Coordinates of C-alpha atoms and ligand atoms in Angstrom, one line a residue:
M199 CA 0.0 0.0 0.0
Q200 CA 1.2 3.5 -0.8
T201 CA 2.4 5.2 2.4
Y202 CA 3.1 8.9 3.0
K203 CA 4.9 10.4 5.9
V204 CA 3.4 13.5 7.4
A205 CA 4.9 15.7 10.1
V206 CA 2.0 17.1 12.2
L207 CA 2.9 20.4 13.8
A208 CA -0.3 21.6 15.6
G209 CA 1.3 24.5 17.4
D210 CA -0.6 27.0 19.6
G211 CA -4.1 28.4 20.2
I212 CA -6.8 26.6 18.3
G213 CA -4.2 24.7 16.3
P214 CA -4.4 21.4 18.4
E215 CA -8.2 21.3 18.5
V216 CA -8.7 21.9 14.8
M217 CA -5.9 19.5 13.9
V218 CA -7.8 16.6 15.6
E219 CA -10.6 17.1 13.2
A220 CA -8.3 17.2 10.1
I221 CA -6.7 14.0 11.2
K222 CA -10.1 12.4 11.6
V223 CA -11.1 13.4 8.1
L224 CA -7.7 12.1 6.7
D225 CA -8.2 8.8 8.6
R226 CA -11.5 8.3 6.8
V227 CA -10.3 9.0 3.3
Q228 CA -7.2 7.0 3.6
A229 CA -9.3 3.9 4.3
Q230 CA -11.6 4.8 1.3
F231 CA -8.8 5.5 -1.2
G232 CA -6.4 2.8 -0.2
F233 CA -3.3 4.7 0.9
Q234 CA -1.8 5.1 4.3
L235 CA -0.7 8.3 6.1
E236 CA 2.0 7.9 8.8
F237 CA 1.7 10.8 11.2
T238 CA 4.6 12.1 13.4
E239 CA 3.8 14.9 15.8
A240 CA 6.3 17.6 16.7
R241 CA 6.3 20.8 18.7
V242 CA 6.4 24.2 17.1
G243 CA 5.8 27.8 18.1
G244 CA 5.0 29.1 21.6
I245 CA 4.6 25.6 23.0
A246 CA 8.1 24.8 21.7
I247 CA 9.5 28.0 23.2
D248 CA 8.1 26.9 26.6
V249 CA 9.2 23.3 26.4
D250 CA 12.4 23.3 24.2
G251 CA 13.5 26.9 24.5
R252 CA 12.9 27.8 20.9
A253 CA 10.1 28.1 18.4
L254 CA 11.6 25.7 15.9
P255 CA 13.6 23.0 17.8
E256 CA 16.2 20.9 15.9
S257 CA 14.2 17.8 16.6
T258 CA 11.1 19.3 14.9
L259 CA 13.2 20.2 11.9
K260 CA 14.5 16.6 11.8
T261 CA 10.9 15.3 11.9
C262 CA 10.0 17.6 9.0
E263 CA 13.0 16.5 7.0
A264 CA 12.1 12.9 7.4
A265 CA 8.5 13.6 6.2
E266 CA 7.0 14.2 2.7
A267 CA 4.6 16.9 3.9
I268 CA 4.1 19.2 6.9
L269 CA 0.6 19.6 8.2
F270 CA 0.7 22.8 10.2
G271 CA -1.7 24.3 12.7
S272 CA -0.9 27.8 13.8
V273 CA 1.6 29.5 16.1
G274 CA 1.8 32.5 18.4
G275 CA -0.3 34.1 21.1
P276 CA -0.4 36.8 23.8
K277 CA 2.0 34.8 26.0
W278 CA 4.9 35.3 23.6
E279 CA 4.1 38.7 22.2
S280 CA 6.6 40.5 24.5
L281 CA 9.6 38.5 23.2
P282 CA 12.0 40.2 20.8
P283 CA 10.5 40.1 17.3
N284 CA 13.1 37.7 16.0
E285 CA 12.2 35.1 18.7
Q286 CA 8.4 35.4 18.3
P287 CA 6.7 32.2 17.2
E288 CA 5.4 33.5 13.8
R289 CA 8.8 34.8 12.7
A290 CA 11.1 32.3 14.4
A291 CA 9.2 29.2 13.2
L292 CA 7.5 30.0 9.9
L293 CA 10.1 32.0 8.1
P294 CA 13.0 29.5 8.9
L295 CA 10.7 26.7 7.7
R296 CA 10.0 28.5 4.5
K297 CA 13.6 29.2 3.9
H298 CA 14.9 25.8 5.0
F299 CA 12.6 23.8 2.7
Q300 CA 12.6 26.5 -0.1
L301 CA 8.8 26.8 0.1
F302 CA 8.7 29.3 -2.8
A303 CA 5.1 28.8 -3.9
N304 CA 2.3 29.8 -1.6
L305 CA -1.2 29.0 -2.8
R306 CA -4.1 30.7 -1.0
P307 CA -7.5 29.9 -2.3
A308 CA -10.1 32.5 -1.3
I309 CA -13.5 31.0 -1.8
C310 CA -16.7 32.7 -0.9
Y311 CA -19.3 29.9 -1.0
P312 CA -22.7 30.7 -2.6
N313 CA -24.6 30.4 0.7
L314 CA -22.0 32.3 2.7
T315 CA -22.1 35.6 0.7
H316 CA -23.9 37.2 3.6
A317 CA -20.8 36.9 5.7
S318 CA -18.7 38.9 3.2
P319 CA -18.1 42.6 3.9
V320 CA -18.6 43.1 0.1
K321 CA -22.2 43.9 -0.9
E322 CA -24.0 40.8 -1.8
S323 CA -25.2 42.4 -5.0
L324 CA -21.5 42.5 -6.1
I325 CA -20.9 38.8 -5.5
P326 CA -23.9 36.9 -6.8
G327 CA -23.0 33.2 -6.3
G328 CA -19.9 34.0 -4.4
F329 CA -16.4 33.9 -5.9
D330 CA -13.3 31.7 -6.2
V331 CA -9.9 33.4 -6.5
L332 CA -6.5 31.7 -6.0
C333 CA -3.6 33.8 -4.8
V334 CA -0.2 32.5 -5.9
R335 CA 2.3 34.3 -3.7
E336 CA 6.1 34.0 -4.1
L337 CA 7.3 33.1 -0.6
T338 CA 11.1 33.0 -0.3
G339 CA 12.3 36.2 -2.1
G340 CA 11.7 39.9 -2.2
L341 CA 11.8 42.1 0.9
Y342 CA 11.4 39.3 3.4
F343 CA 14.8 37.7 2.7
G344 CA 16.8 40.2 0.5
Q345 CA 20.3 41.3 1.7
P346 CA 21.4 43.7 3.0
K347 CA 19.0 43.8 5.8
G348 CA 19.4 45.4 9.2
T349 CA 19.4 48.5 11.4
H350 CA 22.5 50.6 12.0
M351 CA 23.4 54.1 13.2
E352 CA 24.2 56.9 10.8
N353 CA 25.0 60.4 11.8
G354 CA 23.5 59.7 15.3
E355 CA 20.2 58.2 14.1
A356 CA 19.0 54.7 13.4
V357 CA 18.6 53.7 9.8
A358 CA 16.8 50.5 8.8
I359 CA 17.4 48.7 5.5
D360 CA 15.4 46.0 3.8
T361 CA 16.2 45.0 0.2
M362 CA 13.9 43.8 -2.5
V363 CA 15.7 41.3 -4.7
Y364 CA 14.4 39.0 -7.4
K365 CA 16.3 36.8 -9.8
Q366 CA 14.7 36.1 -13.1
S367 CA 14.7 32.3 -12.3
E368 CA 12.7 33.0 -9.1
I369 CA 10.0 34.9 -11.0
E370 CA 9.9 32.2 -13.7
R371 CA 9.3 29.3 -11.3
I372 CA 6.5 31.0 -9.5
A373 CA 4.9 32.2 -12.8
H374 CA 4.9 28.5 -14.0
I375 CA 2.9 27.6 -10.8
A376 CA 0.4 30.3 -11.5
F377 CA -0.1 29.6 -15.2
A378 CA -0.4 25.8 -14.6
A379 CA -3.0 26.5 -11.9
A380 CA -5.0 28.8 -14.1
A381 CA -5.0 26.3 -16.9
Q382 CA -6.9 23.9 -14.6
R383 CA -9.3 26.7 -13.5
S384 CA -10.9 29.6 -15.4
G385 CA -7.7 30.3 -17.5
K386 CA -6.9 33.8 -16.3
V387 CA -3.8 35.1 -14.5
T388 CA -3.6 38.7 -13.1
S389 CA 0.0 39.5 -12.4
I390 CA 0.7 42.1 -9.7
D391 CA 3.6 44.5 -9.7
K392 CA 4.7 48.1 -9.1
A393 CA 6.4 48.4 -12.5
N394 CA 5.7 52.2 -12.5
V395 CA 8.2 52.7 -9.6
L396 CA 10.2 49.5 -8.9
E397 CA 13.0 47.9 -10.9
N398 CA 11.7 44.6 -9.5
G399 CA 8.3 45.4 -11.0
V400 CA 9.8 45.9 -14.5
L401 CA 11.6 42.5 -14.3
W402 CA 8.6 40.8 -12.9
R403 CA 6.3 42.0 -15.7
K404 CA 8.7 41.2 -18.4
T405 CA 9.5 37.7 -17.1
V406 CA 5.8 36.8 -16.4
T407 CA 4.9 38.0 -20.0
E408 CA 7.7 35.8 -21.4
I409 CA 6.5 32.7 -19.4
S410 CA 2.9 33.3 -20.4
K411 CA 3.8 32.4 -24.1
Q412 CA 4.1 28.8 -22.9
Y413 CA 0.5 28.8 -21.8
P414 CA -1.6 29.7 -24.9
T415 CA -4.9 28.8 -23.2
V416 CA -4.3 31.2 -20.3
Q417 CA -5.1 34.9 -20.6
L418 CA -2.6 37.2 -18.8
N419 CA -3.2 40.8 -17.6
H420 CA -1.1 43.0 -15.3
L421 CA -2.2 45.3 -12.5
Y422 CA -0.3 47.7 -10.3
V423 CA -0.6 46.5 -6.7
D424 CA -2.5 49.6 -5.5
N425 CA -5.0 49.3 -8.3
A426 CA -5.4 45.5 -7.6
A427 CA -6.3 46.3 -4.0
M428 CA -9.1 48.5 -5.2
Q429 CA -10.4 46.1 -7.9
L430 CA -10.5 43.2 -5.4
V431 CA -13.2 44.9 -3.3
R432 CA -15.0 46.4 -6.3
N433 CA -15.3 43.2 -8.3
P434 CA -13.8 40.0 -6.8
R435 CA -15.5 37.9 -9.5
G436 CA -13.2 39.6 -12.1
F437 CA -10.3 37.5 -10.9
D438 CA -9.2 33.9 -11.3
V439 CA -5.5 33.5 -10.3
I440 CA -3.6 36.4 -8.8
L441 CA 0.2 36.1 -9.1
A442 CA 2.2 38.3 -6.7
E443 CA 5.6 38.7 -5.2
N444 CA 6.1 38.0 -1.5
L445 CA 5.0 41.3 0.3
F446 CA 2.3 42.2 -2.2
G447 CA 1.0 38.7 -2.0
D448 CA 1.0 38.9 1.8
I449 CA -1.1 42.1 1.8
L450 CA -3.5 41.1 -1.0
S451 CA -4.1 37.6 0.4
D452 CA -5.3 39.1 3.7
E453 CA -7.6 41.4 1.8
M454 CA -8.9 38.4 -0.2
A455 CA -9.4 36.4 2.9
M456 CA -11.4 39.2 4.5
I457 CA -13.7 39.6 1.6
T458 CA -14.6 35.9 1.7
G459 CA -16.1 36.7 5.1
S460 CA -14.8 33.5 6.7
L461 CA -11.2 33.4 7.7
G462 CA -11.9 30.1 9.4
M463 CA -12.5 28.4 6.1
L464 CA -9.3 29.3 4.2
P465 CA -6.5 26.8 3.7
S466 CA -3.1 27.3 2.2
A467 CA -0.2 25.4 0.7
S468 CA 3.4 26.4 0.6
L469 CA 5.2 24.2 -1.9
G470 CA 8.9 23.7 -2.1
T471 CA 11.6 22.7 -4.6
R472 CA 11.7 19.1 -3.5
E473 CA 9.8 17.0 -6.0
L474 CA 8.0 13.8 -4.8
A475 CA 6.6 11.0 -7.0
N476 CA 3.3 12.7 -7.6
G477 CA 3.7 16.2 -6.2
R478 CA 6.0 18.5 -4.2
F479 CA 7.1 18.6 -0.6
G480 CA 5.2 21.3 1.2
L481 CA 3.7 22.9 4.3
F482 CA -0.1 23.0 4.5
E483 CA -1.7 25.4 7.0
P484 CA -4.9 27.3 7.6
S485 CA -4.7 31.0 6.7
G486 CA -6.3 32.2 9.9
G487 CA -4.2 32.5 13.0
T488 CA -4.3 30.9 16.5
A489 CA -7.5 32.8 17.6
P490 CA -6.3 32.9 21.3
D491 CA -9.7 34.4 22.3
I492 CA -11.6 31.2 21.5
A493 CA -8.8 28.6 21.9
G494 CA -9.6 25.6 24.1
K495 CA -13.4 26.3 24.0
G496 CA -14.2 23.7 21.3
I497 CA -15.9 26.3 19.1
A498 CA -13.3 27.1 16.5
N499 CA -14.0 26.4 12.8
P500 CA -12.0 23.3 11.8
I501 CA -12.7 23.7 8.0
A502 CA -9.6 25.6 7.1
Q503 CA -7.5 22.9 8.7
I504 CA -9.5 20.2 7.0
L505 CA -9.2 21.9 3.6
S506 CA -5.4 22.3 4.2
A507 CA -5.2 18.5 4.6
A508 CA -7.1 18.2 1.3
M509 CA -4.5 20.5 -0.3
M510 CA -1.8 18.3 1.1
L511 CA -3.3 15.2 -0.6
R512 CA -3.6 17.0 -3.9
Y513 CA -0.3 18.9 -4.1
A514 CA 2.1 16.7 -2.2
F515 CA 0.7 13.2 -2.9
G516 CA -1.2 13.6 -6.1
Q517 CA -4.3 12.1 -4.4
S518 CA -6.7 14.5 -6.2
A519 CA -9.8 12.3 -6.0
A520 CA -9.4 12.1 -2.2
A521 CA -8.9 15.9 -2.1
D522 CA -12.0 16.5 -4.2
K523 CA -14.0 14.3 -2.0
I524 CA -13.0 16.2 1.2
E525 CA -13.8 19.5 -0.5
L526 CA -17.2 18.3 -1.6
A527 CA -17.9 16.9 1.9
V528 CA -17.2 20.3 3.3
R529 CA -19.5 22.0 0.9
Q530 CA -22.2 19.5 1.6
A531 CA -21.9 19.9 5.4
I532 CA -22.4 23.7 4.8
D533 CA -25.3 23.1 2.5
R534 CA -26.9 21.0 5.3
G535 CA -26.7 24.1 7.5
Y536 CA -23.9 23.1 9.9
R537 CA -22.1 26.3 11.0
T538 CA -19.6 27.2 13.6
G539 CA -20.0 30.6 15.3
D540 CA -17.8 32.5 12.8
I541 CA -20.1 31.7 9.8
W542 CA -23.4 31.2 11.6
S543 CA -26.6 32.9 10.5
E544 CA -30.3 32.7 11.4
G545 CA -31.9 29.4 10.6
C546 CA -28.6 27.3 10.6
S547 CA -27.5 24.8 13.3
R548 CA -24.7 26.3 15.4
V549 CA -22.1 23.5 16.1
G550 CA -18.7 23.2 17.8
T551 CA -15.4 22.2 16.4
R552 CA -15.9 18.4 16.9
E553 CA -19.4 18.4 15.5
M554 CA -18.3 20.3 12.4
G555 CA -15.5 17.7 11.9
D556 CA -18.1 14.9 12.4
A557 CA -20.4 16.5 9.9
V558 CA -17.7 16.4 7.3
V559 CA -16.7 12.8 8.1
S560 CA -20.3 11.8 7.9
E561 CA -20.6 13.4 4.4
L562 CA -17.6 11.3 3.4
G563 CA -19.6 8.1 4.0
N564 CA -18.1 4.8 4.9
Ligands
IPM95 C1 1.5 35.1 6.5 C2 2.0 35.8 7.8 C3 3.5 35.8 7.8 C4 4.0 36.5 6.6 C5 4.1 36.4 9.1 C6 3.5 35.7 10.3 C7 5.6 36.2 9.1 O1 1.5 37.1 7.8 O2 1.8 33.9 6.4 O3 0.9 35.7 5.7 O4 4.1 37.8 6.6 O5 4.3 35.9 5.6
MN96 MN1 0.2 37.6 6.1

């Protein structure tokens, strides 16, 4: 039987409780589709700071290296917010993981389901039937990692430097990911840059245009990032795949998440350079954070974690049918009226984390 090794890093806040539901769903589909997932748990984030003295312990990194995918919960919380920025769970765990495994391709689907349009802050009249936009964000370049970086004194005052750097090859590989994704969807890529001001933007636009010639079925257009931020709230249905560099993608993907109206529903995949038999090594995590205010109460929405597990099956292991089945089960559970507090509306059944997980498992059948 096909076996896949998965490092399970539940982390802090609601991470552990929503992870339980994702594993439950995975357990059901592996039986149905005849593959086997081998889970190894490891500590990350605040809990790792408390127990091991650092957010990303060496032993956790080893567990991830021995695995073919990382299923990630969330990290951080008020307890660790007063630590120096470089030691905080978000920065000290996520950024090194991205760099270490060269997780250059961040896929963030922003789906507003037809019967959840009321939760969106965008007027319902602008989003009839909801929308489905995929953000493809470059994740290991640009201002996040460019050198030189640092703060020094100059003429008696502090000066901070961050550097935006992109090599043509880095733009090419992320562009391929975006075009390949669009070819499987509605066939449209909107590439984001600031070519009117930045050298990086000029190279970005030129390189993306060049790569687009290899994808004749995909239509390409370009938007400056400031304009894109406007168009997204004006007409989200005008987008299919958004391709952006690291910082622009960070900002726009939060905007996209917000306009779906349900942060607790959004998964993500960060894919690396290591190729597997039928996919790529990657880290799969919900887009929302640790939600410390509701952690431990059993009321968090587990759907983002469940859908992240589905992305893992699709992008790391090539188990698309199993991934499709999970995504369908989630839609059906919603259609049946199951809602956690974050997406609840009049007339629906308000359920907790475990009941929502059970509802999805029950849609999967035996
Ligand atoms: C994200 C987060 C991270 C980022 C932070 C926590 C470093 O905002 O994954 O979008 O900026 O990439
Ligand atoms: Mn972000």
